[in-house]
C-alpha positions as a Python dict, from the first residue, in 0.01 Angstrom:
ca = {
    (1, 'Y'): (0, 0, 0),
    (2, 'M'): (7, 245, -325),
    (3, 'E'): (192, -59, -543),
    (4, 'A'): (-68, -323, -409),
    (5, 'T'): (-394, -99, -525),
    (6, 'F'): (-273, 78, -830),
    (7, 'E'): (-36, -256, -952),
    (8, 'V'): (260, 5, -1081),
    (9, 'H'): (571, 57, -876),
    (10, 'M'): (571, 388, -700),
    (11, 'V'): (869, 590, -566),
    (12, 'L'): (871, 894, -352),
    (13, 'I'): (1165, 1160, -438),
    (14, 'A'): (1160, 1457, -243),
    (15, 'H'): (1260, 1811, -380),
    (16, 'R'): (1621, 1890, -354),
    (17, 'R'): (1797, 2226, -478),
    (18, 'I'): (2124, 2190, -661),
    (19, 'L'): (2344, 2520, -626),
    (20, 'P'): (2599, 2633, -925),
    (21, 'K'): (2923, 2595, -832),
    (22, 'E'): (3137, 2899, -729),
    (23, 'K'): (3397, 3074, -1005),
    (24, 'N'): (3687, 3232, -918),
    (25, 'G'): (3704, 3568, -882),
    (26, 'H'): (3332, 3650, -761),
    (27, 'R'): (3097, 3487, -557),
    (28, 'L'): (2754, 3420, -643),
    (29, 'L'): (2576, 3396, -305),
    (30, 'K'): (2618, 3595, -13),
    (31, 'Q'): (2676, 3253, 214),
    (32, 'K'): (2936, 2968, 171),
    (33, 'R'): (2729, 2676, -36),
    (34, 'P'): (2629, 2396, 196),
    (35, 'M'): (2755, 2033, 100),
    (36, 'S'): (2418, 1906, 109),
    (37, 'R'): (2287, 2134, -247),
    (38, 'T'): (2620, 2009, -444),
    (39, 'L'): (2540, 1836, -733),
    (40, 'G'): (2675, 1509, -583),
    (41, 'M'): (2555, 1466, -246),
    (42, 'V'): (2222, 1593, -429),
    (43, 'H'): (2205, 1286, -664),
    (44, 'H'): (2329, 1077, -365),
    (45, 'A'): (2024, 1165, -181),
    (46, 'W'): (1819, 1086, -480),
    (47, 'L'): (1944, 751, -465),
    (48, 'E'): (1843, 686, -105),
    (49, 'D'): (1487, 845, -184),
    (50, 'I'): (1493, 578, -502),
    (51, 'L'): (1591, 221, -325),
    (52, 'F'): (1416, 437, 51),
    (53, 'P'): (1338, 123, 227),
    (54, 'H'): (1596, -96, 116),
    (55, 'E'): (2011, -43, 200),
    (56, 'I'): (2315, 26, -10),
    (57, 'C'): (2622, -181, 119),
    (58, 'S'): (2861, -56, -103),
    (59, 'E'): (2890, 203, -435),
    (60, 'H'): (3190, 140, -702),
    (61, 'K'): (3238, 399, -962),
    (62, 'I'): (3384, 174, -1284),
    (63, 'F'): (3498, 394, -1575),
    (64, 'K'): (3572, 235, -1913),
    (65, 'P'): (3751, 339, -2225),
    (66, 'N'): (3494, 329, -2435),
    (67, 'H'): (3239, 480, -2243),
    (68, 'D'): (3242, 876, -2175),
    (69, 'K'): (3096, 861, -1850),
    (70, 'P'): (3155, 634, -1549),
    (71, 'I'): (2924, 331, -1441),
    (72, 'F'): (2782, 321, -1083),
    (73, 'K'): (2774, -15, -937),
    (74, 'I'): (2520, -43, -660),
    (75, 'F'): (2526, -353, -418),
    (76, 'L'): (2191, -355, -175),
    (77, 'D'): (2179, -535, 119),
    (78, 'P'): (2098, -941, 8),
    (79, 'A'): (1845, -950, 289),
    (80, 'D'): (1577, -765, 64),
    (81, 'R'): (1681, -963, -189),
    (82, 'E'): (1304, -1142, -206),
    (83, 'Q'): (1143, -749, -154),
    (84, 'C'): (1337, -574, -441),
    (85, 'E'): (1486, -803, -667),
    (86, 'H'): (1184, -730, -977),
    (87, 'K'): (1273, -358, -913),
    (88, 'L'): (1648, -331, -992),
    (89, 'D'): (1549, -243, -1372),
    (90, 'M'): (1297, 26, -1244),
    (91, 'F'): (1545, 154, -997),
    (92, 'A'): (1819, 210, -1301),
    (93, 'A'): (1602, 399, -1525),
    (94, 'V'): (1446, 639, -1250),
    (95, 'Y'): (1786, 759, -1142),
    (96, 'K'): (1940, 737, -1502),
    (97, 'H'): (1632, 1028, -1608),
    (98, 'L'): (1690, 1228, -1272),
    (99, 'T'): (2084, 1237, -1317),
    (100, 'G'): (2179, 1138, -1652),
    (101, 'K'): (2417, 851, -1499),
    (102, 'I'): (2466, 479, -1560),
    (103, 'A'): (2365, 279, -1309),
    (104, 'I'): (2405, -88, -1239),
    (105, 'F'): (2191, -254, -911),
    (106, 'E'): (2312, -573, -775),
    (107, 'F'): (2288, -765, -472),
    (108, 'L'): (2628, -830, -213),
    (109, 'Q'): (2732, -1129, -303),
    (110, 'L'): (2980, -1273, 59),
    (111, 'R'): (3217, -1516, -39),
    (112, 'E'): (3255, -1809, 218),
    (113, 'G'): (3452, -1764, 492),
    (114, 'S'): (3496, -1357, 440),
    (115, 'E'): (3542, -1132, 740),
    (116, 'L'): (3219, -944, 601),
    (117, 'Q'): (3019, -1227, 652),
    (118, 'K'): (3178, -1345, 1017),
    (119, 'Q'): (3098, -984, 1126),
    (120, 'L'): (2695, -1042, 984),
    (121, 'C'): (2702, -1427, 1071),
    (122, 'P'): (2845, -1498, 1421),
    (123, 'N'): (2715, -1816, 1480),
    (124, 'I'): (2792, -1982, 1185),
    (125, 'Y'): (3142, -1869, 1227),
    (126, 'P'): (3202, -1817, 1547),
    (127, 'C'): (3570, -1687, 1631),
    (128, 'D'): (3853, -1838, 1824),
    (129, 'T'): (3623, -2049, 2095),
    (130, 'A'): (3917, -2251, 2227),
    (131, 'G'): (3640, -2562, 2344),
    (132, 'Y'): (3385, -2351, 2426),
    (133, 'T'): (3049, -2347, 2279),
    (134, 'V'): (2903, -2047, 2084),
    (135, 'S'): (2661, -1893, 2397),
    (136, 'E'): (3041, -1931, 2628),
    (137, 'V'): (3230, -1787, 2439),
    (138, 'P'): (3357, -1532, 2627),
    (139, 'P'): (3394, -1142, 2455),
    (140, 'K'): (3682, -981, 2313),
    (141, 'P'): (3852, -708, 2535),
    (142, 'L'): (3805, -351, 2367),
    (143, 'M'): (4196, -285, 2443),
    (144, 'P'): (4465, -552, 2382),
    (145, 'P'): (4645, -607, 2707),
    (146, 'P'): (4965, -391, 2740),
    (147, 'E'): (5266, -633, 2699),
    (148, 'E'): (5467, -504, 3041),
    (149, 'E'): (5316, -333, 3314),
    (150, 'E'): (5509, -12, 3390),
    (151, 'A'): (5664, -137, 3708),
    (152, 'D'): (5832, -394, 3462),
    (153, 'R'): (5969, -121, 3269),
    (154, 'R'): (6148, 58, 3542),
    (155, 'P'): (6507, 19, 3605),
    (156, 'Q'): (6604, -212, 3870),
    (157, 'A'): (6776, -86, 4223),
    (158, 'I'): (7070, -196, 4254),
    (159, 'E'): (7058, -437, 4613),
    (160, 'D'): (7425, -476, 4636),
    (161, 'D'): (7550, -332, 4973),
    (162, 'E'): (7853, -159, 4840),
    (163, 'P'): (7775, 222, 4766),
    (164, 'M'): (7729, 374, 4396),
    (165, 'H'): (8083, 563, 4303),
    (166, 'P'): (8014, 812, 4086),
    (167, 'P'): (8186, 810, 3756),
    (168, 'P'): (8558, 914, 3701),
    (169, 'M'): (8576, 1263, 3562),
    (170, 'V'): (8803, 1281, 3250),
    (171, 'Q'): (8981, 1575, 3146),
    (172, 'G'): (9242, 1566, 2870),
    (173, 'G'): (9224, 1197, 2787),
    (174, 'E'): (9346, 1137, 3170),
    (175, 'A'): (9138, 1021, 3453),
    (176, 'I'): (9110, 1258, 3734),
    (177, 'E'): (8967, 1073, 4088),
    (178, 'A'): (8727, 1287, 4250),
    (179, 'S'): (8825, 1443, 4634),
    (180, 'A'): (8593, 1361, 4860),
}
């Protein structure tokens, strides 16, 4: 609403506190520093604040030999392309101003037939249907069926009429017959 009335891009960012890292030998605070107050977590939370209605699909850190700092590549959801494609430069400028890090914002491009695209678009890429239509495809089982049942793994009893004899006892290399 505010972007439409003022005709500018607006970003709302929450105030977050970064606590210093503890040095060896002395503790600055009485309690352990929570993870939400670390530098990396605060920068990541600011990134999510900048991109708020839109979702991050993946992030990559790229180290180049001629750069001192890594470059962050942030891939956004391709479904949001129409709403935020014109804001990508603004996202990068705000993130650079807040954190001092270089960020490149792009939309995730799915390769034709990739596993992620099959998961996102199951109707276009139905699983192994074996002659079923897409609506009749039986769901895959959560657990694979066991290869053999437990009854099959047990040793089979001998069904001969002869009684079982114990193995001969060996003493000093010679077999001794057990007396009954």
